[in-house]
Amino acid sequence: MIRIAVANQKGGVGKTTTAINLATALAASGWRVLLVDLDPQGNASTGLGVNPSDRPQSSYDVLTGECSVEEAVIPTKVPRLDLIAATVDLSGAEIELVEYEDRTHRLDAAFKSVEDRWDICLIDCPPSLGLLTINALVAAKSLLVPLQCEFFALEGLSQLLNTVDLIRGRFNASLEILGVALTMYDRRNNLTEQVAEDVRACLGPVVFDTVIPRNVRLSEAPSFGMPALIYDIRCAGSEAYMALARELIGRLPARPKAVAA
Ligand code: ATP
Ligand code: MG
């Protein structure tokens, strides 16, 4: 199972929108996908139509050892896409996990028994660099960073990159940055173009060619409890996420057997 953390400690940059729609695009391409909601806000869970009352087990229970990954899995309406939901309990986990000696490796350890059940796992991180995000980065093979095309886009990125270096040095030497996805791209706005140019000049080819446009359908879809790709497959946002999924697949090291067959 290829594990990818979707992280950026900046809030509201499109992490959850990216996680939900990439997961859906990958599932539509035949991949067996697990989406782990690791944000106490539970936006990925709600956005996939799983209401708080339908989350008997959650990522919190997995992290604290209350249940296994298998027990926490909830099937979604999207074929081949499963979810581990988040509940508000998770907001206490940052503090509760400190008690555990293996606090940085809880998620990684929980995944060990389910390596073959899914081809790929996306982990939707909260907007912080606390223990939840660290658990995701320790468990992941690679990192996908959504970056909003706004003036302060690069501010904070250095902090994220420092955290990646720290994780590489101490816990997970092979953690790689799979790509940076520019989100909420608005062609009518000169600043967007300028920011995108600066980001590409600064970060180089790690930035995906595909940009995610600012698109109202992407922001409407979660209130209907469905990915934009299901809500309106023809909208510009859905098309962009399908293109991003193709680009992402091209960057993955090897196609899993089930998909290649
Ligand atoms: P948080 O840090 O709070 O977890 P996030 O990084 O996960 O936020 P999202 O929840 O995906 O960000 O997006 C923030 C808001 O912007 C949401 O209301 C979402 O619907 C909207 N949004 C995300 N991407 C786009 C887009 N490309 N076009 C228009 N609206 C978008
Ligand atoms: Mg989010």
PDB file of C-alpha atoms and ligand atoms in Angstrom:
ATOM      1  CA  MET A   1       0.000   0.000   0.000  1.00  0.00           C
ATOM      2  CA  ILE A   2       1.407   3.363  -1.040  1.00  0.00           C
ATOM      3  CA  ARG A   3       0.839   5.825   1.777  1.00  0.00           C
ATOM      4  CA  ILE A   4       0.622   9.535   1.008  1.00  0.00           C
ATOM      5  CA  ALA A   5       0.148  12.294   3.590  1.00  0.00           C
ATOM      6  CA  VAL A   6      -1.744  15.357   2.343  1.00  0.00           C
ATOM      7  CA  ALA A   7      -0.329  18.067   4.554  1.00  0.00           C
ATOM      8  CA  ASN A   8       0.266  21.774   4.950  1.00  0.00           C
ATOM      9  CA  GLN A   9       0.014  23.382   8.353  1.00  0.00           C
ATOM     10  CA  LYS A  10      -1.606  26.431   6.796  1.00  0.00           C
ATOM     11  CA  GLY A  11      -5.381  26.236   7.173  1.00  0.00           C
ATOM     12  CA  GLY A  12      -7.895  26.290   4.348  1.00  0.00           C
ATOM     13  CA  VAL A  13      -5.470  25.688   1.481  1.00  0.00           C
ATOM     14  CA  GLY A  14      -7.380  22.786  -0.070  1.00  0.00           C
ATOM     15  CA  LYS A  15      -5.940  19.739   1.734  1.00  0.00           C
ATOM     16  CA  THR A  16      -9.299  18.077   2.314  1.00  0.00           C
ATOM     17  CA  THR A  17     -10.722  18.992  -1.100  1.00  0.00           C
ATOM     18  CA  THR A  18      -7.583  17.528  -2.664  1.00  0.00           C
ATOM     19  CA  ALA A  19      -7.652  14.377  -0.512  1.00  0.00           C
ATOM     20  CA  ILE A  20     -11.329  13.636  -1.243  1.00  0.00           C
ATOM     21  CA  ASN A  21     -11.203  14.282  -4.967  1.00  0.00           C
ATOM     22  CA  LEU A  22      -7.851  12.637  -5.628  1.00  0.00           C
ATOM     23  CA  ALA A  23      -9.013   9.605  -3.656  1.00  0.00           C
ATOM     24  CA  THR A  24     -12.156   9.474  -5.801  1.00  0.00           C
ATOM     25  CA  ALA A  25     -10.232   9.902  -9.058  1.00  0.00           C
ATOM     26  CA  LEU A  26      -7.830   7.106  -8.073  1.00  0.00           C
ATOM     27  CA  ALA A  27     -10.735   4.828  -7.105  1.00  0.00           C
ATOM     28  CA  ALA A  28     -12.380   5.597 -10.451  1.00  0.00           C
ATOM     29  CA  SER A  29      -9.144   4.519 -12.154  1.00  0.00           C
ATOM     30  CA  GLY A  30      -9.380   1.098 -10.524  1.00  0.00           C
ATOM     31  CA  TRP A  31      -7.224   1.634  -7.434  1.00  0.00           C
ATOM     32  CA  ARG A  32      -8.396   0.375  -4.057  1.00  0.00           C
ATOM     33  CA  VAL A  33      -8.168   3.502  -1.961  1.00  0.00           C
ATOM     34  CA  LEU A  34      -8.230   4.168   1.768  1.00  0.00           C
ATOM     35  CA  LEU A  35      -8.725   7.752   2.928  1.00  0.00           C
ATOM     36  CA  VAL A  36      -7.741   8.413   6.532  1.00  0.00           C
ATOM     37  CA  ASP A  37      -9.274  11.509   8.090  1.00  0.00           C
ATOM     38  CA  LEU A  38      -6.715  12.660  10.641  1.00  0.00           C
ATOM     39  CA  ASP A  39      -8.257  16.078  11.264  1.00  0.00           C
ATOM     40  CA  PRO A  40     -10.508  16.585  14.327  1.00  0.00           C
ATOM     41  CA  GLN A  41     -12.665  18.850  12.136  1.00  0.00           C
ATOM     42  CA  GLY A  42     -13.711  15.686  10.274  1.00  0.00           C
ATOM     43  CA  ASN A  43     -14.198  17.546   6.997  1.00  0.00           C
ATOM     44  CA  ALA A  44     -13.110  14.620   4.819  1.00  0.00           C
ATOM     45  CA  SER A  45     -15.590  12.345   6.606  1.00  0.00           C
ATOM     46  CA  THR A  46     -18.475  14.818   6.242  1.00  0.00           C
ATOM     47  CA  GLY A  47     -17.464  15.587   2.666  1.00  0.00           C
ATOM     48  CA  LEU A  48     -17.824  11.896   1.852  1.00  0.00           C
ATOM     49  CA  GLY A  49     -21.323  11.828   3.323  1.00  0.00           C
ATOM     50  CA  VAL A  50     -20.427  10.025   6.575  1.00  0.00           C
ATOM     51  CA  ASN A  51     -22.292  11.851   9.341  1.00  0.00           C
ATOM     52  CA  PRO A  52     -20.854  12.040  12.876  1.00  0.00           C
ATOM     53  CA  SER A  53     -23.490   9.546  14.109  1.00  0.00           C
ATOM     54  CA  ASP A  54     -22.258   7.019  11.523  1.00  0.00           C
ATOM     55  CA  ARG A  55     -18.689   6.974  12.845  1.00  0.00           C
ATOM     56  CA  PRO A  56     -18.717   4.289  15.574  1.00  0.00           C
ATOM     57  CA  GLN A  57     -14.944   3.822  15.255  1.00  0.00           C
ATOM     58  CA  SER A  58     -12.550   6.474  14.115  1.00  0.00           C
ATOM     59  CA  SER A  59      -8.941   7.411  13.496  1.00  0.00           C
ATOM     60  CA  TYR A  60      -8.798   8.365  17.185  1.00  0.00           C
ATOM     61  CA  ASP A  61      -9.598   4.755  18.172  1.00  0.00           C
ATOM     62  CA  VAL A  62      -6.931   3.497  15.762  1.00  0.00           C
ATOM     63  CA  LEU A  63      -4.295   5.848  17.219  1.00  0.00           C
ATOM     64  CA  THR A  64      -5.120   4.973  20.799  1.00  0.00           C
ATOM     65  CA  GLY A  65      -5.270   1.233  20.056  1.00  0.00           C
ATOM     66  CA  GLU A  66      -8.990   0.942  20.834  1.00  0.00           C
ATOM     67  CA  CYS A  67      -9.537  -0.776  17.495  1.00  0.00           C
ATOM     68  CA  SER A  68      -7.669  -1.966  14.428  1.00  0.00           C
ATOM     69  CA  VAL A  69      -7.614  -0.266  11.027  1.00  0.00           C
ATOM     70  CA  GLU A  70      -9.903  -3.023   9.703  1.00  0.00           C
ATOM     71  CA  GLU A  71     -12.455  -2.404  12.455  1.00  0.00           C
ATOM     72  CA  ALA A  72     -12.473   1.346  11.830  1.00  0.00           C
ATOM     73  CA  VAL A  73     -13.028   1.166   8.069  1.00  0.00           C
ATOM     74  CA  ILE A  74     -16.264   2.585   6.695  1.00  0.00           C
ATOM     75  CA  PRO A  75     -17.161   1.933   3.050  1.00  0.00           C
ATOM     76  CA  THR A  76     -18.194   5.070   1.143  1.00  0.00           C
ATOM     77  CA  LYS A  77     -20.678   5.529  -1.700  1.00  0.00           C
ATOM     78  CA  VAL A  78     -17.717   5.644  -4.069  1.00  0.00           C
ATOM     79  CA  PRO A  79     -16.811   2.132  -5.251  1.00  0.00           C
ATOM     80  CA  ARG A  80     -13.318   1.044  -4.098  1.00  0.00           C
ATOM     81  CA  LEU A  81     -13.018   4.021  -1.720  1.00  0.00           C
ATOM     82  CA  ASP A  82     -12.974   3.293   2.020  1.00  0.00           C
ATOM     83  CA  LEU A  83     -12.715   5.780   4.847  1.00  0.00           C
ATOM     84  CA  ILE A  84     -11.384   5.897   8.367  1.00  0.00           C
ATOM     85  CA  ALA A  85     -13.407   8.772   9.761  1.00  0.00           C
ATOM     86  CA  ALA A  86     -12.420  11.411  12.286  1.00  0.00           C
ATOM     87  CA  THR A  87     -14.395  12.434  15.343  1.00  0.00           C
ATOM     88  CA  VAL A  88     -13.959  15.349  17.728  1.00  0.00           C
ATOM     89  CA  ASP A  89     -12.166  12.994  20.166  1.00  0.00           C
ATOM     90  CA  LEU A  90      -9.186  13.472  17.912  1.00  0.00           C
ATOM     91  CA  SER A  91      -8.733  17.022  19.174  1.00  0.00           C
ATOM     92  CA  GLY A  92      -7.565  15.525  22.478  1.00  0.00           C
ATOM     93  CA  ALA A  93      -5.186  13.105  20.795  1.00  0.00           C
ATOM     94  CA  GLU A  94      -2.380  15.655  20.400  1.00  0.00           C
ATOM     95  CA  ILE A  95      -2.138  15.729  24.194  1.00  0.00           C
ATOM     96  CA  GLU A  96      -3.126  12.134  24.980  1.00  0.00           C
ATOM     97  CA  LEU A  97      -0.560  10.676  22.584  1.00  0.00           C
ATOM     98  CA  VAL A  98       2.268  12.327  24.509  1.00  0.00           C
ATOM     99  CA  GLU A  99       1.792   9.606  27.147  1.00  0.00           C
ATOM    100  CA  TYR A 100       2.794   6.861  24.722  1.00  0.00           C
ATOM    101  CA  GLU A 101       6.442   6.034  24.208  1.00  0.00           C
ATOM    102  CA  ASP A 102       5.764   5.212  20.534  1.00  0.00           C
ATOM    103  CA  ARG A 103       3.636   8.353  20.076  1.00  0.00           C
ATOM    104  CA  THR A 104       5.100   9.240  16.673  1.00  0.00           C
ATOM    105  CA  HIS A 105       4.647   5.727  15.230  1.00  0.00           C
ATOM    106  CA  ARG A 106       1.107   4.815  16.290  1.00  0.00           C
ATOM    107  CA  LEU A 107      -0.423   5.192  12.817  1.00  0.00           C
ATOM    108  CA  ASP A 108       2.508   3.501  11.096  1.00  0.00           C
ATOM    109  CA  ALA A 109       2.219   0.521  13.441  1.00  0.00           C
ATOM    110  CA  ALA A 110      -1.558   0.291  12.938  1.00  0.00           C
ATOM    111  CA  PHE A 111      -1.121   0.028   9.162  1.00  0.00           C
ATOM    112  CA  LYS A 112       1.260  -2.924   9.343  1.00  0.00           C
ATOM    113  CA  SER A 113      -1.489  -5.547   9.357  1.00  0.00           C
ATOM    114  CA  VAL A 114      -3.415  -4.179   6.366  1.00  0.00           C
ATOM    115  CA  GLU A 115      -0.736  -3.565   3.761  1.00  0.00           C
ATOM    116  CA  ASP A 116      -2.454  -5.629   1.057  1.00  0.00           C
ATOM    117  CA  ARG A 117      -6.049  -4.595   1.434  1.00  0.00           C
ATOM    118  CA  TRP A 118      -5.678  -1.272  -0.407  1.00  0.00           C
ATOM    119  CA  ASP A 119      -3.349  -0.103  -3.170  1.00  0.00           C
ATOM    120  CA  ILE A 120      -3.040   3.421  -1.891  1.00  0.00           C
ATOM    121  CA  CYS A 121      -3.826   5.377   1.236  1.00  0.00           C
ATOM    122  CA  LEU A 122      -4.265   9.151   1.462  1.00  0.00           C
ATOM    123  CA  ILE A 123      -4.040  10.758   4.895  1.00  0.00           C
ATOM    124  CA  ASP A 124      -5.833  14.093   5.287  1.00  0.00           C
ATOM    125  CA  CYS A 125      -3.867  16.048   7.916  1.00  0.00           C
ATOM    126  CA  PRO A 126      -5.038  18.832  10.229  1.00  0.00           C
ATOM    127  CA  PRO A 127      -3.689  22.387   9.810  1.00  0.00           C
ATOM    128  CA  SER A 128      -0.883  22.013  12.332  1.00  0.00           C
ATOM    129  CA  LEU A 129       2.497  20.359  12.693  1.00  0.00           C
ATOM    130  CA  GLY A 130       1.584  18.541  15.899  1.00  0.00           C
ATOM    131  CA  LEU A 131       1.619  14.847  16.718  1.00  0.00           C
ATOM    132  CA  LEU A 132      -1.235  13.998  14.344  1.00  0.00           C
ATOM    133  CA  THR A 133       0.618  15.348  11.301  1.00  0.00           C
ATOM    134  CA  ILE A 134       3.854  13.804  12.573  1.00  0.00           C
ATOM    135  CA  ASN A 135       2.109  10.409  12.805  1.00  0.00           C
ATOM    136  CA  ALA A 136       0.987  10.858   9.194  1.00  0.00           C
ATOM    137  CA  LEU A 137       4.488  11.806   8.018  1.00  0.00           C
ATOM    138  CA  VAL A 138       6.063   8.891   9.846  1.00  0.00           C
ATOM    139  CA  ALA A 139       3.512   6.466   8.391  1.00  0.00           C
ATOM    140  CA  ALA A 140       3.735   7.886   4.865  1.00  0.00           C
ATOM    141  CA  LYS A 141       6.095   7.112   2.046  1.00  0.00           C
ATOM    142  CA  SER A 142       5.513  10.503   0.556  1.00  0.00           C
ATOM    143  CA  LEU A 143       3.983  13.894   1.058  1.00  0.00           C
ATOM    144  CA  LEU A 144       1.617  15.847  -1.137  1.00  0.00           C
ATOM    145  CA  VAL A 145       1.414  19.557  -0.354  1.00  0.00           C
ATOM    146  CA  PRO A 146      -1.569  21.605  -1.531  1.00  0.00           C
ATOM    147  CA  LEU A 147      -0.484  25.241  -1.838  1.00  0.00           C
ATOM    148  CA  GLN A 148      -2.990  28.026  -2.240  1.00  0.00           C
ATOM    149  CA  CYS A 149      -2.088  30.629  -4.886  1.00  0.00           C
ATOM    150  CA  GLU A 150      -2.123  33.633  -2.579  1.00  0.00           C
ATOM    151  CA  PHE A 151       0.398  36.161  -1.388  1.00  0.00           C
ATOM    152  CA  PHE A 152       1.578  34.237   1.690  1.00  0.00           C
ATOM    153  CA  ALA A 153       1.700  30.881  -0.090  1.00  0.00           C
ATOM    154  CA  LEU A 154       5.375  30.269   0.504  1.00  0.00           C
ATOM    155  CA  GLU A 155       5.285  31.565   4.049  1.00  0.00           C
ATOM    156  CA  GLY A 156       5.063  28.569   6.312  1.00  0.00           C
ATOM    157  CA  LEU A 157       6.267  26.181   3.650  1.00  0.00           C
ATOM    158  CA  SER A 158       9.795  26.396   5.052  1.00  0.00           C
ATOM    159  CA  GLN A 159       8.396  25.321   8.424  1.00  0.00           C
ATOM    160  CA  LEU A 160       6.772  22.311   6.771  1.00  0.00           C
ATOM    161  CA  LEU A 161      10.011  21.484   4.958  1.00  0.00           C
ATOM    162  CA  ASN A 162      11.935  21.738   8.243  1.00  0.00           C
ATOM    163  CA  THR A 163       9.502  19.268   9.776  1.00  0.00           C
ATOM    164  CA  VAL A 164      10.032  16.933   6.816  1.00  0.00           C
ATOM    165  CA  ASP A 165      13.813  17.141   7.382  1.00  0.00           C
ATOM    166  CA  LEU A 166      13.334  16.407  11.057  1.00  0.00           C
ATOM    167  CA  ILE A 167      11.134  13.381  10.313  1.00  0.00           C
ATOM    168  CA  ARG A 168      13.667  12.146   7.742  1.00  0.00           C
ATOM    169  CA  GLY A 169      16.511  12.515  10.214  1.00  0.00           C
ATOM    170  CA  ARG A 170      14.803  10.862  13.138  1.00  0.00           C
ATOM    171  CA  PHE A 171      12.021   8.545  12.052  1.00  0.00           C
ATOM    172  CA  ASN A 172      11.515   8.026   8.337  1.00  0.00           C
ATOM    173  CA  ALA A 173      14.613   8.498   6.181  1.00  0.00           C
ATOM    174  CA  SER A 174      12.797   7.650   2.945  1.00  0.00           C
ATOM    175  CA  LEU A 175      10.019  10.243   3.265  1.00  0.00           C
ATOM    176  CA  GLU A 176       9.856  12.108  -0.055  1.00  0.00           C
ATOM    177  CA  ILE A 177       7.898  15.053  -1.343  1.00  0.00           C
ATOM    178  CA  LEU A 178       5.747  13.597  -4.076  1.00  0.00           C
ATOM    179  CA  GLY A 179       4.503  16.944  -5.267  1.00  0.00           C
ATOM    180  CA  VAL A 180       3.139  20.391  -4.576  1.00  0.00           C
ATOM    181  CA  ALA A 181      -0.313  21.087  -6.015  1.00  0.00           C
ATOM    182  CA  LEU A 182      -1.341  24.679  -6.664  1.00  0.00           C
ATOM    183  CA  THR A 183      -4.931  25.160  -5.539  1.00  0.00           C
ATOM    184  CA  MET A 184      -7.640  27.817  -5.920  1.00  0.00           C
ATOM    185  CA  TYR A 185      -5.959  29.088  -9.051  1.00  0.00           C
ATOM    186  CA  ASP A 186      -7.758  32.110 -10.493  1.00  0.00           C
ATOM    187  CA  ARG A 187      -6.639  33.032 -13.980  1.00  0.00           C
ATOM    188  CA  ARG A 188      -8.407  36.411 -13.827  1.00  0.00           C
ATOM    189  CA  ASN A 189      -6.291  37.416 -10.892  1.00  0.00           C
ATOM    190  CA  ASN A 190      -2.799  38.696 -11.785  1.00  0.00           C
ATOM    191  CA  LEU A 191      -1.553  37.898  -8.300  1.00  0.00           C
ATOM    192  CA  THR A 192      -2.392  34.207  -8.784  1.00  0.00           C
ATOM    193  CA  GLU A 193      -0.224  34.034 -11.907  1.00  0.00           C
ATOM    194  CA  GLN A 194       2.608  35.839 -10.128  1.00  0.00           C
ATOM    195  CA  VAL A 195       2.449  33.574  -7.086  1.00  0.00           C
ATOM    196  CA  ALA A 196       2.366  30.464  -9.273  1.00  0.00           C
ATOM    197  CA  GLU A 197       5.430  31.717 -11.174  1.00  0.00           C
ATOM    198  CA  ASP A 198       7.302  32.428  -7.923  1.00  0.00           C
ATOM    199  CA  VAL A 199       6.407  29.042  -6.467  1.00  0.00           C
ATOM    200  CA  ARG A 200       7.579  27.236  -9.607  1.00  0.00           C
ATOM    201  CA  ALA A 201      10.811  29.264  -9.671  1.00  0.00           C
ATOM    202  CA  CYS A 202      11.437  28.476  -6.018  1.00  0.00           C
ATOM    203  CA  LEU A 203      10.423  24.806  -5.869  1.00  0.00           C
ATOM    204  CA  GLY A 204      11.047  23.611  -9.436  1.00  0.00           C
ATOM    205  CA  PRO A 205       9.648  20.393 -10.935  1.00  0.00           C
ATOM    206  CA  VAL A 206       8.221  19.138  -7.658  1.00  0.00           C
ATOM    207  CA  VAL A 207       5.265  21.436  -8.431  1.00  0.00           C
ATOM    208  CA  PHE A 208       2.635  19.572 -10.462  1.00  0.00           C
ATOM    209  CA  ASP A 209       1.913  20.993 -13.940  1.00  0.00           C
ATOM    210  CA  THR A 210      -1.796  20.605 -13.212  1.00  0.00           C
ATOM    211  CA  VAL A 211      -3.293  23.508 -11.297  1.00  0.00           C
ATOM    212  CA  ILE A 212      -6.612  23.306  -9.441  1.00  0.00           C
ATOM    213  CA  PRO A 213      -8.792  26.260 -10.431  1.00  0.00           C
ATOM    214  CA  ARG A 214     -10.939  28.178  -8.007  1.00  0.00           C
ATOM    215  CA  ASN A 215     -14.258  26.528  -8.761  1.00  0.00           C
ATOM    216  CA  VAL A 216     -17.519  26.934  -6.903  1.00  0.00           C
ATOM    217  CA  ARG A 217     -18.606  23.343  -7.622  1.00  0.00           C
ATOM    218  CA  LEU A 218     -15.614  22.100  -5.587  1.00  0.00           C
ATOM    219  CA  SER A 219     -16.789  24.092  -2.587  1.00  0.00           C
ATOM    220  CA  GLU A 220     -20.470  23.126  -3.004  1.00  0.00           C
ATOM    221  CA  ALA A 221     -19.937  19.367  -3.228  1.00  0.00           C
ATOM    222  CA  PRO A 222     -19.088  18.701   0.474  1.00  0.00           C
ATOM    223  CA  SER A 223     -22.409  20.150   1.626  1.00  0.00           C
ATOM    224  CA  PHE A 224     -24.079  17.399  -0.416  1.00  0.00           C
ATOM    225  CA  GLY A 225     -21.805  14.802   1.182  1.00  0.00           C
ATOM    226  CA  MET A 226     -20.142  13.841  -2.049  1.00  0.00           C
ATOM    227  CA  PRO A 227     -16.858  14.365  -3.864  1.00  0.00           C
ATOM    228  CA  ALA A 228     -16.996  17.006  -6.609  1.00  0.00           C
ATOM    229  CA  LEU A 229     -16.173  14.223  -9.063  1.00  0.00           C
ATOM    230  CA  ILE A 230     -19.552  12.638  -8.268  1.00  0.00           C
ATOM    231  CA  TYR A 231     -21.438  15.904  -7.732  1.00  0.00           C
ATOM    232  CA  ASP A 232     -20.438  17.333 -11.123  1.00  0.00           C
ATOM    233  CA  ILE A 233     -17.898  15.336 -13.065  1.00  0.00           C
ATOM    234  CA  ARG A 234     -17.807  17.897 -15.862  1.00  0.00           C
ATOM    235  CA  CYS A 235     -16.921  20.959 -13.804  1.00  0.00           C
ATOM    236  CA  ALA A 236     -13.465  22.478 -14.200  1.00  0.00           C
ATOM    237  CA  GLY A 237     -12.516  21.435 -10.655  1.00  0.00           C
ATOM    238  CA  SER A 238     -13.344  17.757 -11.257  1.00  0.00           C
ATOM    239  CA  GLU A 239     -11.446  17.769 -14.543  1.00  0.00           C
ATOM    240  CA  ALA A 240      -8.430  19.297 -12.805  1.00  0.00           C
ATOM    241  CA  TYR A 241      -8.449  16.659 -10.063  1.00  0.00           C
ATOM    242  CA  MET A 242      -8.657  13.889 -12.672  1.00  0.00           C
ATOM    243  CA  ALA A 243      -5.648  15.423 -14.437  1.00  0.00           C
ATOM    244  CA  LEU A 244      -3.821  15.717 -11.112  1.00  0.00           C
ATOM    245  CA  ALA A 245      -4.529  12.038 -10.386  1.00  0.00           C
ATOM    246  CA  ARG A 246      -3.016  11.080 -13.778  1.00  0.00           C
ATOM    247  CA  GLU A 247       0.055  13.174 -13.039  1.00  0.00           C
ATOM    248  CA  LEU A 248       0.331  11.717  -9.554  1.00  0.00           C
ATOM    249  CA  ILE A 249       0.081   8.142 -10.845  1.00  0.00           C
ATOM    250  CA  GLY A 250       2.962   8.972 -13.209  1.00  0.00           C
ATOM    251  CA  ARG A 251       5.109   9.919 -10.220  1.00  0.00           C
ATOM    252  CA  LEU A 252       4.401   6.805  -8.179  1.00  0.00           C
ATOM    253  CA  PRO A 253       7.223   4.261  -8.109  1.00  0.00           C
ATOM    254  CA  ALA A 254       5.343   1.172  -9.214  1.00  0.00           C
ATOM    255  CA  ARG A 255       1.807   0.275 -10.072  1.00  0.00           C
ATOM    256  CA  PRO A 256       0.285  -2.145  -7.588  1.00  0.00           C
ATOM    257  CA  LYS A 257      -0.365  -5.636  -8.915  1.00  0.00           C
ATOM    258  CA  ALA A 258      -4.149  -5.360  -8.687  1.00  0.00           C
ATOM    259  CA  VAL A 259      -4.146  -2.289 -10.923  1.00  0.00           C
ATOM    260  CA  ALA A 260      -1.497  -3.448 -13.358  1.00  0.00           C
ATOM    261  CA  ALA A 261      -3.308  -6.778 -13.927  1.00  0.00           C
TER     262      ALA A 261
HETATM  263  P1  ATP B   1      -8.226  22.959   6.895  1.00  0.00           P
HETATM  264  O1  ATP B   1      -6.832  23.464   7.060  1.00  0.00           O
HETATM  265  O2  ATP B   1      -9.245  23.708   7.696  1.00  0.00           O
HETATM  266  O3  ATP B   1      -8.312  21.476   7.056  1.00  0.00           O
HETATM  267  P2  ATP B   1      -8.074  22.500   4.084  1.00  0.00           P
HETATM  268  O4  ATP B   1      -6.648  22.848   3.800  1.00  0.00           O
HETATM  269  O5  ATP B   1      -8.414  21.077   4.216  1.00  0.00           O
HETATM  270  O6  ATP B   1      -8.609  23.286   5.358  1.00  0.00           O
HETATM  271  P3  ATP B   1     -10.321  22.711   2.325  1.00  0.00           P
HETATM  272  O7  ATP B   1     -11.264  22.396   3.423  1.00  0.00           O
HETATM  273  O8  ATP B   1     -10.113  21.692   1.284  1.00  0.00           O
HETATM  274  O9  ATP B   1      -8.928  23.178   2.916  1.00  0.00           O
HETATM  275  O10 ATP B   1     -10.730  24.066   1.601  1.00  0.00           O
HETATM  276  C1  ATP B   1     -11.022  25.236   2.345  1.00  0.00           C
HETATM  277  C2  ATP B   1     -12.301  25.875   1.784  1.00  0.00           C
HETATM  278  O11 ATP B   1     -12.069  26.257   0.430  1.00  0.00           O
HETATM  279  C3  ATP B   1     -13.476  24.921   1.755  1.00  0.00           C
HETATM  280  O12 ATP B   1     -14.641  25.635   1.968  1.00  0.00           O
HETATM  281  C4  ATP B   1     -13.444  24.362   0.328  1.00  0.00           C
HETATM  282  O13 ATP B   1     -14.713  23.962  -0.105  1.00  0.00           O
HETATM  283  C5  ATP B   1     -12.925  25.549  -0.449  1.00  0.00           C
HETATM  284  N1  ATP B   1     -12.127  25.164  -1.611  1.00  0.00           N
HETATM  285  C6  ATP B   1     -11.077  24.304  -1.631  1.00  0.00           C
HETATM  286  N2  ATP B   1     -10.549  24.232  -2.867  1.00  0.00           N
HETATM  287  C7  ATP B   1     -11.285  25.059  -3.644  1.00  0.00           C
HETATM  288  C8  ATP B   1     -11.238  25.423  -5.035  1.00  0.00           C
HETATM  289  N3  ATP B   1     -10.307  24.926  -5.842  1.00  0.00           N
HETATM  290  N4  ATP B   1     -12.155  26.311  -5.477  1.00  0.00           N
HETATM  291  C9  ATP B   1     -13.085  26.839  -4.650  1.00  0.00           C
HETATM  292  N5  ATP B   1     -13.197  26.530  -3.357  1.00  0.00           N
HETATM  293  C10 ATP B   1     -12.299  25.656  -2.847  1.00  0.00           C
HETATM  294 MG    MG B   2      -9.009  19.978   5.906  1.00  0.00          MG
END
